[in-house]
């Protein structure tokens, strides 16, 4: 970029020296600007802004730094691992919808019918602090639509089986792993084979939309909110 700017600067200087009355600059938006020769000395070149980062870190309320990853342009920034976990290869907690107690023996859950993202019943926000929130159904729909997905067995480097979501195009170097943690109902079931991730979006009755997957298959499903499912946080950028 520096070499390009130096070349353009040299070119403009030469143009100013050669021009007798005026010269023209062609802008990125297709327009043309006319300058008098006397204005040459006042012109300056500004480098384009650096692209926004697609990975970073944010703190939880206890000060832990959690990496976030963006998988498509303007997409949500997913935490690297599950709420209740401390690393990518851990299952994390099993939370009833809108609750914060792992493996709640009394199956307590929030009985409201509104979207809970960022509110007082958002599990990610309550456990990790205001930098974080749960994903909506729309966030998970976009995850499915905008990413390549690869099923990983427990021997593929993460220690547990699950789905690896991989960005495309400019984001192809970014990926986020979702363990197939199963679900909790009296005991943990289907761990290593199925993934269930709560969204914040109410479906109806006792059910809420969730991201559901197993090897070679994924969709937005809906599950009973008194079951204990995984929670994956996204960065809260609306604070």
PDB file of C-alpha atoms in Angstrom:
ATOM      1  CA  UNK A   1       0.000   0.000   0.000  1.00  0.00           C
ATOM      2  CA  UNK A   2       2.840   2.419   0.813  1.00  0.00           C
ATOM      3  CA  UNK A   3       4.434   1.755  -2.591  1.00  0.00           C
ATOM      4  CA  UNK A   4       1.133   2.454  -4.345  1.00  0.00           C
ATOM      5  CA  UNK A   5       0.635   5.711  -2.465  1.00  0.00           C
ATOM      6  CA  UNK A   6       4.191   6.850  -3.231  1.00  0.00           C
ATOM      7  CA  UNK A   7       3.671   6.076  -6.908  1.00  0.00           C
ATOM      8  CA  UNK A   8       0.394   8.033  -6.996  1.00  0.00           C
ATOM      9  CA  UNK A   9       2.019  10.943  -5.153  1.00  0.00           C
ATOM     10  CA  UNK A  10       4.878  11.003  -7.653  1.00  0.00           C
ATOM     11  CA  UNK A  11       2.408  10.837 -10.522  1.00  0.00           C
ATOM     12  CA  UNK A  12       0.407  13.768  -9.130  1.00  0.00           C
ATOM     13  CA  UNK A  13       3.588  15.804  -8.685  1.00  0.00           C
ATOM     14  CA  UNK A  14       4.554  15.137 -12.299  1.00  0.00           C
ATOM     15  CA  UNK A  15       1.060  16.056 -13.454  1.00  0.00           C
ATOM     16  CA  UNK A  16       1.210  19.320 -11.537  1.00  0.00           C
ATOM     17  CA  UNK A  17       4.581  20.146 -13.042  1.00  0.00           C
ATOM     18  CA  UNK A  18       3.358  19.416 -16.589  1.00  0.00           C
ATOM     19  CA  UNK A  19      -0.103  20.958 -16.395  1.00  0.00           C
ATOM     20  CA  UNK A  20      -0.540  24.537 -17.430  1.00  0.00           C
ATOM     21  CA  UNK A  21      -3.945  25.326 -15.962  1.00  0.00           C
ATOM     22  CA  UNK A  22      -5.720  22.361 -14.336  1.00  0.00           C
ATOM     23  CA  UNK A  23      -5.738  18.605 -13.860  1.00  0.00           C
ATOM     24  CA  UNK A  24      -8.289  15.936 -12.943  1.00  0.00           C
ATOM     25  CA  UNK A  25      -8.461  13.237 -10.267  1.00  0.00           C
ATOM     26  CA  UNK A  26     -10.711  10.218 -10.854  1.00  0.00           C
ATOM     27  CA  UNK A  27     -12.388   9.128  -7.614  1.00  0.00           C
ATOM     28  CA  UNK A  28     -13.301   5.590  -6.465  1.00  0.00           C
ATOM     29  CA  UNK A  29     -17.019   6.396  -6.721  1.00  0.00           C
ATOM     30  CA  UNK A  30     -16.683   7.143 -10.451  1.00  0.00           C
ATOM     31  CA  UNK A  31     -16.777  10.919 -10.187  1.00  0.00           C
ATOM     32  CA  UNK A  32     -14.075  13.284 -11.401  1.00  0.00           C
ATOM     33  CA  UNK A  33     -12.679  16.222  -9.486  1.00  0.00           C
ATOM     34  CA  UNK A  34     -11.005  19.182 -11.168  1.00  0.00           C
ATOM     35  CA  UNK A  35      -8.108  21.011  -9.515  1.00  0.00           C
ATOM     36  CA  UNK A  36      -6.164  24.116 -10.473  1.00  0.00           C
ATOM     37  CA  UNK A  37      -2.407  23.814 -10.713  1.00  0.00           C
ATOM     38  CA  UNK A  38      -2.066  26.180  -7.769  1.00  0.00           C
ATOM     39  CA  UNK A  39      -3.842  23.630  -5.573  1.00  0.00           C
ATOM     40  CA  UNK A  40      -1.236  20.895  -6.078  1.00  0.00           C
ATOM     41  CA  UNK A  41       0.742  21.697  -2.964  1.00  0.00           C
ATOM     42  CA  UNK A  42      -2.372  21.500  -0.780  1.00  0.00           C
ATOM     43  CA  UNK A  43      -3.426  18.005  -1.886  1.00  0.00           C
ATOM     44  CA  UNK A  44      -2.685  14.997   0.326  1.00  0.00           C
ATOM     45  CA  UNK A  45      -3.290  11.282  -0.021  1.00  0.00           C
ATOM     46  CA  UNK A  46      -5.098   9.315   2.678  1.00  0.00           C
ATOM     47  CA  UNK A  47      -4.684   5.555   2.940  1.00  0.00           C
ATOM     48  CA  UNK A  48      -7.944   3.556   3.061  1.00  0.00           C
ATOM     49  CA  UNK A  49      -8.999   2.462   6.558  1.00  0.00           C
ATOM     50  CA  UNK A  50      -7.705  -0.884   7.767  1.00  0.00           C
ATOM     51  CA  UNK A  51     -10.260  -3.697   7.525  1.00  0.00           C
ATOM     52  CA  UNK A  52     -12.155  -4.489  10.720  1.00  0.00           C
ATOM     53  CA  UNK A  53     -10.724  -7.463  12.635  1.00  0.00           C
ATOM     54  CA  UNK A  54     -12.547 -10.787  12.239  1.00  0.00           C
ATOM     55  CA  UNK A  55     -11.198 -12.263  15.470  1.00  0.00           C
ATOM     56  CA  UNK A  56     -10.600 -10.763  18.887  1.00  0.00           C
ATOM     57  CA  UNK A  57     -11.136 -11.177  22.610  1.00  0.00           C
ATOM     58  CA  UNK A  58     -13.643  -9.914  25.150  1.00  0.00           C
ATOM     59  CA  UNK A  59     -13.862 -10.328  28.905  1.00  0.00           C
ATOM     60  CA  UNK A  60     -16.415 -12.215  30.911  1.00  0.00           C
ATOM     61  CA  UNK A  61     -17.605 -10.652  34.157  1.00  0.00           C
ATOM     62  CA  UNK A  62     -14.944 -12.548  36.134  1.00  0.00           C
ATOM     63  CA  UNK A  63     -12.206 -11.113  33.886  1.00  0.00           C
ATOM     64  CA  UNK A  64     -11.603 -14.188  31.727  1.00  0.00           C
ATOM     65  CA  UNK A  65     -10.681 -13.323  28.151  1.00  0.00           C
ATOM     66  CA  UNK A  66     -12.678 -15.338  25.627  1.00  0.00           C
ATOM     67  CA  UNK A  67     -11.780 -15.337  21.943  1.00  0.00           C
ATOM     68  CA  UNK A  68     -14.519 -14.435  19.450  1.00  0.00           C
ATOM     69  CA  UNK A  69     -14.622 -15.288  15.751  1.00  0.00           C
ATOM     70  CA  UNK A  70     -16.615 -13.757  12.902  1.00  0.00           C
ATOM     71  CA  UNK A  71     -17.500 -16.164  10.074  1.00  0.00           C
ATOM     72  CA  UNK A  72     -19.105 -13.895   7.455  1.00  0.00           C
ATOM     73  CA  UNK A  73     -19.376 -10.201   6.684  1.00  0.00           C
ATOM     74  CA  UNK A  74     -21.454  -8.326   9.258  1.00  0.00           C
ATOM     75  CA  UNK A  75     -22.174 -11.628  11.007  1.00  0.00           C
ATOM     76  CA  UNK A  76     -22.280 -12.145  14.780  1.00  0.00           C
ATOM     77  CA  UNK A  77     -19.021 -12.775  16.593  1.00  0.00           C
ATOM     78  CA  UNK A  78     -19.246 -16.245  18.137  1.00  0.00           C
ATOM     79  CA  UNK A  79     -17.402 -17.170  21.320  1.00  0.00           C
ATOM     80  CA  UNK A  80     -14.758 -19.815  20.768  1.00  0.00           C
ATOM     81  CA  UNK A  81     -16.312 -22.206  23.297  1.00  0.00           C
ATOM     82  CA  UNK A  82     -19.551 -22.883  25.172  1.00  0.00           C
ATOM     83  CA  UNK A  83     -20.850 -21.092  28.228  1.00  0.00           C
ATOM     84  CA  UNK A  84     -19.801 -23.164  31.241  1.00  0.00           C
ATOM     85  CA  UNK A  85     -16.665 -24.420  29.476  1.00  0.00           C
ATOM     86  CA  UNK A  86     -13.098 -23.152  29.677  1.00  0.00           C
ATOM     87  CA  UNK A  87     -11.789 -24.518  26.360  1.00  0.00           C
ATOM     88  CA  UNK A  88     -12.955 -25.499  22.879  1.00  0.00           C
ATOM     89  CA  UNK A  89     -13.043 -29.228  23.637  1.00  0.00           C
ATOM     90  CA  UNK A  90     -15.290 -28.989  26.724  1.00  0.00           C
ATOM     91  CA  UNK A  91     -19.066 -29.446  26.608  1.00  0.00           C
ATOM     92  CA  UNK A  92     -19.850 -26.670  29.065  1.00  0.00           C
ATOM     93  CA  UNK A  93     -23.108 -26.371  30.983  1.00  0.00           C
ATOM     94  CA  UNK A  94     -26.587 -27.745  30.293  1.00  0.00           C
ATOM     95  CA  UNK A  95     -29.090 -24.963  30.939  1.00  0.00           C
ATOM     96  CA  UNK A  96     -32.866 -24.883  30.876  1.00  0.00           C
ATOM     97  CA  UNK A  97     -34.044 -22.013  28.685  1.00  0.00           C
ATOM     98  CA  UNK A  98     -33.550 -18.648  30.334  1.00  0.00           C
ATOM     99  CA  UNK A  99     -31.784 -20.135  33.369  1.00  0.00           C
ATOM    100  CA  UNK A 100     -28.211 -20.224  34.709  1.00  0.00           C
ATOM    101  CA  UNK A 101     -28.040 -23.393  36.820  1.00  0.00           C
ATOM    102  CA  UNK A 102     -26.129 -26.259  35.187  1.00  0.00           C
ATOM    103  CA  UNK A 103     -28.140 -29.514  35.147  1.00  0.00           C
ATOM    104  CA  UNK A 104     -31.006 -28.034  37.124  1.00  0.00           C
ATOM    105  CA  UNK A 105     -32.508 -30.965  39.085  1.00  0.00           C
ATOM    106  CA  UNK A 106     -35.833 -29.138  39.381  1.00  0.00           C
ATOM    107  CA  UNK A 107     -35.986 -28.381  35.638  1.00  0.00           C
ATOM    108  CA  UNK A 108     -36.619 -24.667  36.235  1.00  0.00           C
ATOM    109  CA  UNK A 109     -37.008 -22.566  33.111  1.00  0.00           C
ATOM    110  CA  UNK A 110     -38.211 -19.131  32.111  1.00  0.00           C
ATOM    111  CA  UNK A 111     -41.898 -19.184  31.154  1.00  0.00           C
ATOM    112  CA  UNK A 112     -42.074 -15.914  29.229  1.00  0.00           C
ATOM    113  CA  UNK A 113     -42.767 -15.839  25.503  1.00  0.00           C
ATOM    114  CA  UNK A 114     -40.613 -12.943  24.265  1.00  0.00           C
ATOM    115  CA  UNK A 115     -37.153 -13.118  22.719  1.00  0.00           C
ATOM    116  CA  UNK A 116     -34.757 -13.064  25.664  1.00  0.00           C
ATOM    117  CA  UNK A 117     -31.575 -11.899  23.888  1.00  0.00           C
ATOM    118  CA  UNK A 118     -29.750  -9.338  26.015  1.00  0.00           C
ATOM    119  CA  UNK A 119     -32.459  -9.322  28.659  1.00  0.00           C
ATOM    120  CA  UNK A 120     -32.569 -10.404  32.283  1.00  0.00           C
ATOM    121  CA  UNK A 121     -33.123 -14.054  31.296  1.00  0.00           C
ATOM    122  CA  UNK A 122     -30.281 -14.281  28.779  1.00  0.00           C
ATOM    123  CA  UNK A 123     -28.105 -17.130  30.073  1.00  0.00           C
ATOM    124  CA  UNK A 124     -24.900 -15.940  28.397  1.00  0.00           C
ATOM    125  CA  UNK A 125     -25.280 -12.375  29.637  1.00  0.00           C
ATOM    126  CA  UNK A 126     -26.063 -13.490  33.190  1.00  0.00           C
ATOM    127  CA  UNK A 127     -23.127 -15.900  33.432  1.00  0.00           C
ATOM    128  CA  UNK A 128     -20.530 -14.062  31.328  1.00  0.00           C
ATOM    129  CA  UNK A 129     -21.526 -10.420  31.743  1.00  0.00           C
ATOM    130  CA  UNK A 130     -22.723  -7.614  29.480  1.00  0.00           C
ATOM    131  CA  UNK A 131     -20.055  -8.185  26.795  1.00  0.00           C
ATOM    132  CA  UNK A 132     -21.932 -11.334  25.778  1.00  0.00           C
ATOM    133  CA  UNK A 133     -25.396 -12.552  24.866  1.00  0.00           C
ATOM    134  CA  UNK A 134     -27.129 -15.623  23.425  1.00  0.00           C
ATOM    135  CA  UNK A 135     -27.713 -16.083  19.697  1.00  0.00           C
ATOM    136  CA  UNK A 136     -31.143 -15.689  18.106  1.00  0.00           C
ATOM    137  CA  UNK A 137     -32.789 -18.092  15.668  1.00  0.00           C
ATOM    138  CA  UNK A 138     -31.789 -15.676  12.885  1.00  0.00           C
ATOM    139  CA  UNK A 139     -28.138 -15.852  13.996  1.00  0.00           C
ATOM    140  CA  UNK A 140     -28.169 -19.660  13.776  1.00  0.00           C
ATOM    141  CA  UNK A 141     -30.073 -19.614  10.469  1.00  0.00           C
ATOM    142  CA  UNK A 142     -27.313 -17.403   9.072  1.00  0.00           C
ATOM    143  CA  UNK A 143     -24.633 -19.691  10.532  1.00  0.00           C
ATOM    144  CA  UNK A 144     -26.083 -22.601   8.557  1.00  0.00           C
ATOM    145  CA  UNK A 145     -26.506 -20.511   5.391  1.00  0.00           C
ATOM    146  CA  UNK A 146     -23.117 -18.768   5.352  1.00  0.00           C
ATOM    147  CA  UNK A 147     -20.683 -21.447   6.487  1.00  0.00           C
ATOM    148  CA  UNK A 148     -19.273 -24.735   5.338  1.00  0.00           C
ATOM    149  CA  UNK A 149     -19.661 -27.417   7.995  1.00  0.00           C
ATOM    150  CA  UNK A 150     -17.535 -30.452   8.761  1.00  0.00           C
ATOM    151  CA  UNK A 151     -18.347 -33.140  11.304  1.00  0.00           C
ATOM    152  CA  UNK A 152     -15.350 -33.888  13.513  1.00  0.00           C
ATOM    153  CA  UNK A 153     -14.927 -37.094  15.489  1.00  0.00           C
ATOM    154  CA  UNK A 154     -13.316 -37.197  18.919  1.00  0.00           C
ATOM    155  CA  UNK A 155     -10.013 -38.120  17.269  1.00  0.00           C
ATOM    156  CA  UNK A 156      -9.907 -35.093  14.941  1.00  0.00           C
ATOM    157  CA  UNK A 157      -8.105 -32.773  17.300  1.00  0.00           C
ATOM    158  CA  UNK A 158     -10.810 -31.362  19.578  1.00  0.00           C
ATOM    159  CA  UNK A 159     -11.085 -34.312  21.960  1.00  0.00           C
ATOM    160  CA  UNK A 160     -14.857 -34.532  21.450  1.00  0.00           C
ATOM    161  CA  UNK A 161     -17.114 -34.910  18.418  1.00  0.00           C
ATOM    162  CA  UNK A 162     -19.036 -31.996  16.937  1.00  0.00           C
ATOM    163  CA  UNK A 163     -19.571 -29.591  14.048  1.00  0.00           C
ATOM    164  CA  UNK A 164     -16.840 -27.295  12.758  1.00  0.00           C
ATOM    165  CA  UNK A 165     -18.328 -24.205  11.085  1.00  0.00           C
ATOM    166  CA  UNK A 166     -15.959 -22.665   8.536  1.00  0.00           C
ATOM    167  CA  UNK A 167     -16.273 -19.249   6.933  1.00  0.00           C
ATOM    168  CA  UNK A 168     -16.216 -18.784   3.164  1.00  0.00           C
ATOM    169  CA  UNK A 169     -14.326 -16.414   0.867  1.00  0.00           C
ATOM    170  CA  UNK A 170     -12.512 -13.739   2.857  1.00  0.00           C
ATOM    171  CA  UNK A 171     -13.524 -15.601   6.042  1.00  0.00           C
ATOM    172  CA  UNK A 172     -12.325 -19.059   4.997  1.00  0.00           C
ATOM    173  CA  UNK A 173      -9.494 -18.910   7.526  1.00  0.00           C
ATOM    174  CA  UNK A 174     -11.959 -18.561  10.412  1.00  0.00           C
ATOM    175  CA  UNK A 175     -13.810 -21.417  12.074  1.00  0.00           C
ATOM    176  CA  UNK A 176     -15.763 -22.196  15.251  1.00  0.00           C
ATOM    177  CA  UNK A 177     -16.238 -25.656  16.770  1.00  0.00           C
ATOM    178  CA  UNK A 178     -19.562 -26.665  18.365  1.00  0.00           C
ATOM    179  CA  UNK A 179     -19.273 -29.835  20.471  1.00  0.00           C
ATOM    180  CA  UNK A 180     -22.023 -32.427  20.191  1.00  0.00           C
ATOM    181  CA  UNK A 181     -22.721 -32.221  23.909  1.00  0.00           C
ATOM    182  CA  UNK A 182     -26.108 -33.948  23.881  1.00  0.00           C
ATOM    183  CA  UNK A 183     -28.688 -32.696  26.363  1.00  0.00           C
ATOM    184  CA  UNK A 184     -29.677 -33.078  30.019  1.00  0.00           C
ATOM    185  CA  UNK A 185     -32.944 -34.589  31.253  1.00  0.00           C
ATOM    186  CA  UNK A 186     -32.441 -36.421  34.556  1.00  0.00           C
ATOM    187  CA  UNK A 187     -29.005 -37.301  33.154  1.00  0.00           C
ATOM    188  CA  UNK A 188     -26.807 -36.300  30.216  1.00  0.00           C
ATOM    189  CA  UNK A 189     -27.870 -38.159  27.084  1.00  0.00           C
ATOM    190  CA  UNK A 190     -26.623 -38.380  23.461  1.00  0.00           C
ATOM    191  CA  UNK A 191     -23.272 -36.692  24.232  1.00  0.00           C
ATOM    192  CA  UNK A 192     -20.809 -37.234  21.404  1.00  0.00           C
ATOM    193  CA  UNK A 193     -23.580 -37.828  18.867  1.00  0.00           C
ATOM    194  CA  UNK A 194     -25.974 -34.858  18.872  1.00  0.00           C
ATOM    195  CA  UNK A 195     -25.733 -31.121  19.496  1.00  0.00           C
ATOM    196  CA  UNK A 196     -28.519 -28.962  20.963  1.00  0.00           C
ATOM    197  CA  UNK A 197     -27.941 -25.203  21.273  1.00  0.00           C
ATOM    198  CA  UNK A 198     -30.578 -22.834  22.603  1.00  0.00           C
ATOM    199  CA  UNK A 199     -31.510 -19.746  20.653  1.00  0.00           C
ATOM    200  CA  UNK A 200     -33.261 -16.849  22.372  1.00  0.00           C
ATOM    201  CA  UNK A 201     -36.305 -17.139  20.094  1.00  0.00           C
ATOM    202  CA  UNK A 202     -39.580 -18.482  21.471  1.00  0.00           C
ATOM    203  CA  UNK A 203     -41.396 -21.058  19.322  1.00  0.00           C
ATOM    204  CA  UNK A 204     -44.680 -21.649  21.135  1.00  0.00           C
ATOM    205  CA  UNK A 205     -46.165 -23.537  24.069  1.00  0.00           C
ATOM    206  CA  UNK A 206     -43.286 -25.045  26.027  1.00  0.00           C
ATOM    207  CA  UNK A 207     -40.865 -24.982  23.070  1.00  0.00           C
ATOM    208  CA  UNK A 208     -38.016 -22.751  21.905  1.00  0.00           C
ATOM    209  CA  UNK A 209     -35.957 -22.784  18.697  1.00  0.00           C
ATOM    210  CA  UNK A 210     -32.592 -24.519  18.926  1.00  0.00           C
ATOM    211  CA  UNK A 211     -29.708 -25.392  16.630  1.00  0.00           C
ATOM    212  CA  UNK A 212     -29.763 -29.185  16.278  1.00  0.00           C
ATOM    213  CA  UNK A 213     -27.153 -31.298  14.500  1.00  0.00           C
ATOM    214  CA  UNK A 214     -25.473 -34.646  14.166  1.00  0.00           C
ATOM    215  CA  UNK A 215     -22.977 -36.086  11.676  1.00  0.00           C
ATOM    216  CA  UNK A 216     -23.949 -34.864   8.200  1.00  0.00           C
ATOM    217  CA  UNK A 217     -27.166 -33.132   9.265  1.00  0.00           C
ATOM    218  CA  UNK A 218     -28.194 -29.811  10.831  1.00  0.00           C
ATOM    219  CA  UNK A 219     -31.277 -27.616  11.060  1.00  0.00           C
ATOM    220  CA  UNK A 220     -33.157 -25.207  13.283  1.00  0.00           C
ATOM    221  CA  UNK A 221     -35.380 -27.383  15.461  1.00  0.00           C
ATOM    222  CA  UNK A 222     -37.412 -26.642  18.562  1.00  0.00           C
ATOM    223  CA  UNK A 223     -37.138 -28.305  21.948  1.00  0.00           C
ATOM    224  CA  UNK A 224     -38.776 -28.357  25.374  1.00  0.00           C
ATOM    225  CA  UNK A 225     -37.350 -25.520  27.390  1.00  0.00           C
ATOM    226  CA  UNK A 226     -37.207 -27.608  30.551  1.00  0.00           C
ATOM    227  CA  UNK A 227     -34.420 -29.668  28.927  1.00  0.00           C
ATOM    228  CA  UNK A 228     -30.822 -28.719  29.586  1.00  0.00           C
ATOM    229  CA  UNK A 229     -29.161 -27.602  26.320  1.00  0.00           C
ATOM    230  CA  UNK A 230     -25.816 -26.015  25.454  1.00  0.00           C
ATOM    231  CA  UNK A 231     -25.420 -22.238  25.103  1.00  0.00           C
ATOM    232  CA  UNK A 232     -22.992 -20.536  22.733  1.00  0.00           C
ATOM    233  CA  UNK A 233     -22.507 -16.827  23.349  1.00  0.00           C
ATOM    234  CA  UNK A 234     -21.998 -14.102  20.781  1.00  0.00           C
ATOM    235  CA  UNK A 235     -20.399 -10.719  21.353  1.00  0.00           C
ATOM    236  CA  UNK A 236     -22.847  -8.028  22.428  1.00  0.00           C
ATOM    237  CA  UNK A 237     -22.165  -5.051  20.177  1.00  0.00           C
ATOM    238  CA  UNK A 238     -25.271  -3.068  21.120  1.00  0.00           C
ATOM    239  CA  UNK A 239     -24.084  -1.846  24.538  1.00  0.00           C
TER     240      UNK A 239
END
